[in-house]
Amino acid sequence: MAPTPVQSLEAAPPASLKDGLSPPQLEAFEEEGYLCIPDALDPSTVRTLLDETRNMLNSFDPSQHPMTQFVTGDDQSDRNAKHVGDEYFLTSGDKIRYFLEPDAVSPSQPNTLLKPPHLSVNKIGHALHDLSQPFAQISINKRNAAIARSLGLRDPRVLQSMVILKQPEIGGAVPPHQDSTFLYTDPPSAVGFWYALEDATKGNGGLSFAKGSHKRNGVSKRFVRSSSGAGIEFEDVAGSRFPENLKDNPTKHQQDEKYEMAEVKAGTLVLIHGNVLHKSEKNTSGKSRFVYTFHMIEGTNKYDGKNWLQPTRKDGFSKLFED
Ligand code: FE2
């Protein structure tokens, strides 16, 4: 079954967040670089989102797929296979596309899946906030606008969204990174909204954070379209490495960050500062770890044509504030 088309973008916001983050929540986010908000989604909404995810997975047809895998960091060169950076990935910003878990693809026969198709997908992206009604409803809504307002954003733009599927036994690890590397604005401004659709724990590849690392670590690399015109690469950041309110901090990277796991229940919203270092381990358990995440940036900051993700609409990325 195909994804449910968008009909309305308004969800009913729970009362607790209708005015945005409370002062203690804001203080915790600013201090630690992330914030867990339990029960941000009620169980029936979580069920609807999981049903939508299963519908999308069931509509995935590997015979019509370029076998693009989702691989992070240096792993991109370790196999003779298609990776993030190919055309299927680069043109996914306004579509719903499927990226494969590397361990689901045969190393000797790159066109052969070792698992059933619905258990081989690592990620579905990057325009669920535009093209799928259930995901649009929890992305572009008044509650998230209020959260963005409380974080000080002037013109928040939702620029990408995805379901991340840590499949049982093969769901890959994600090495330490800062989200602003992948969604760079000058100065950096990315904020991740990460909704657990299933419990995310130590056992199934939950998220770990280096608390407060957003204040110690500038964004030194950015993920850009390669200068040769095809594919992607990392380049040194020439502009600001810290958001406006953290300008006075040194721009070097701290080497010895300690990570703490944020174990969360299904329905929890985790807000992630674009400069905070975070990672997740491989899922070796028999339990999946499905999450939905989208990112917003400050629309008034500079977003240049080098970034891998480019708006395709005349009015740019999706506005969160009404005109
Ligand atoms: Fe991330």
Coordinates of N, CA and C in Angstrom, one line a residue, residues 67 80 104-114:
M67 N 19.6 -0.2 -5.2 CA 20.3 -0.8 -4.1 C 21.2 0.1 -3.4
N80 N 32.1 -2.7 -2.5 CA 31.9 -2.4 -3.9 C 30.4 -2.3 -4.1
A104 N 22.2 -6.2 5.0 CA 21.1 -6.9 4.3 C 21.4 -7.2 2.9
V105 N 22.5 -6.7 2.4 CA 22.9 -6.9 1.0 C 24.0 -7.8 0.9
S106 N 23.9 -8.8 -0.1 CA 25.0 -9.8 -0.2 C 26.3 -9.1 -0.6
P107 N 27.4 -9.3 0.1 CA 28.7 -8.7 -0.3 C 29.2 -9.2 -1.6
S108 N 28.9 -10.4 -2.0 CA 29.4 -10.9 -3.3 C 28.4 -10.6 -4.5
Q109 N 27.1 -10.4 -4.1 CA 26.2 -10.1 -5.2 C 25.4 -8.9 -4.8
P110 N 25.9 -7.7 -5.1 CA 25.3 -6.4 -4.6 C 23.8 -6.2 -5.0
N111 N 23.3 -7.0 -5.9 CA 21.9 -6.9 -6.2 C 21.0 -7.9 -5.5
T112 N 21.5 -8.6 -4.6 CA 20.8 -9.6 -3.9 C 20.6 -9.3 -2.4
L113 N 19.4 -9.3 -1.9 CA 19.1 -9.1 -0.5 C 19.2 -10.4 0.3
L114 N 19.8 -10.3 1.5 CA 19.9 -11.5 2.3 C 18.7 -11.7 3.2

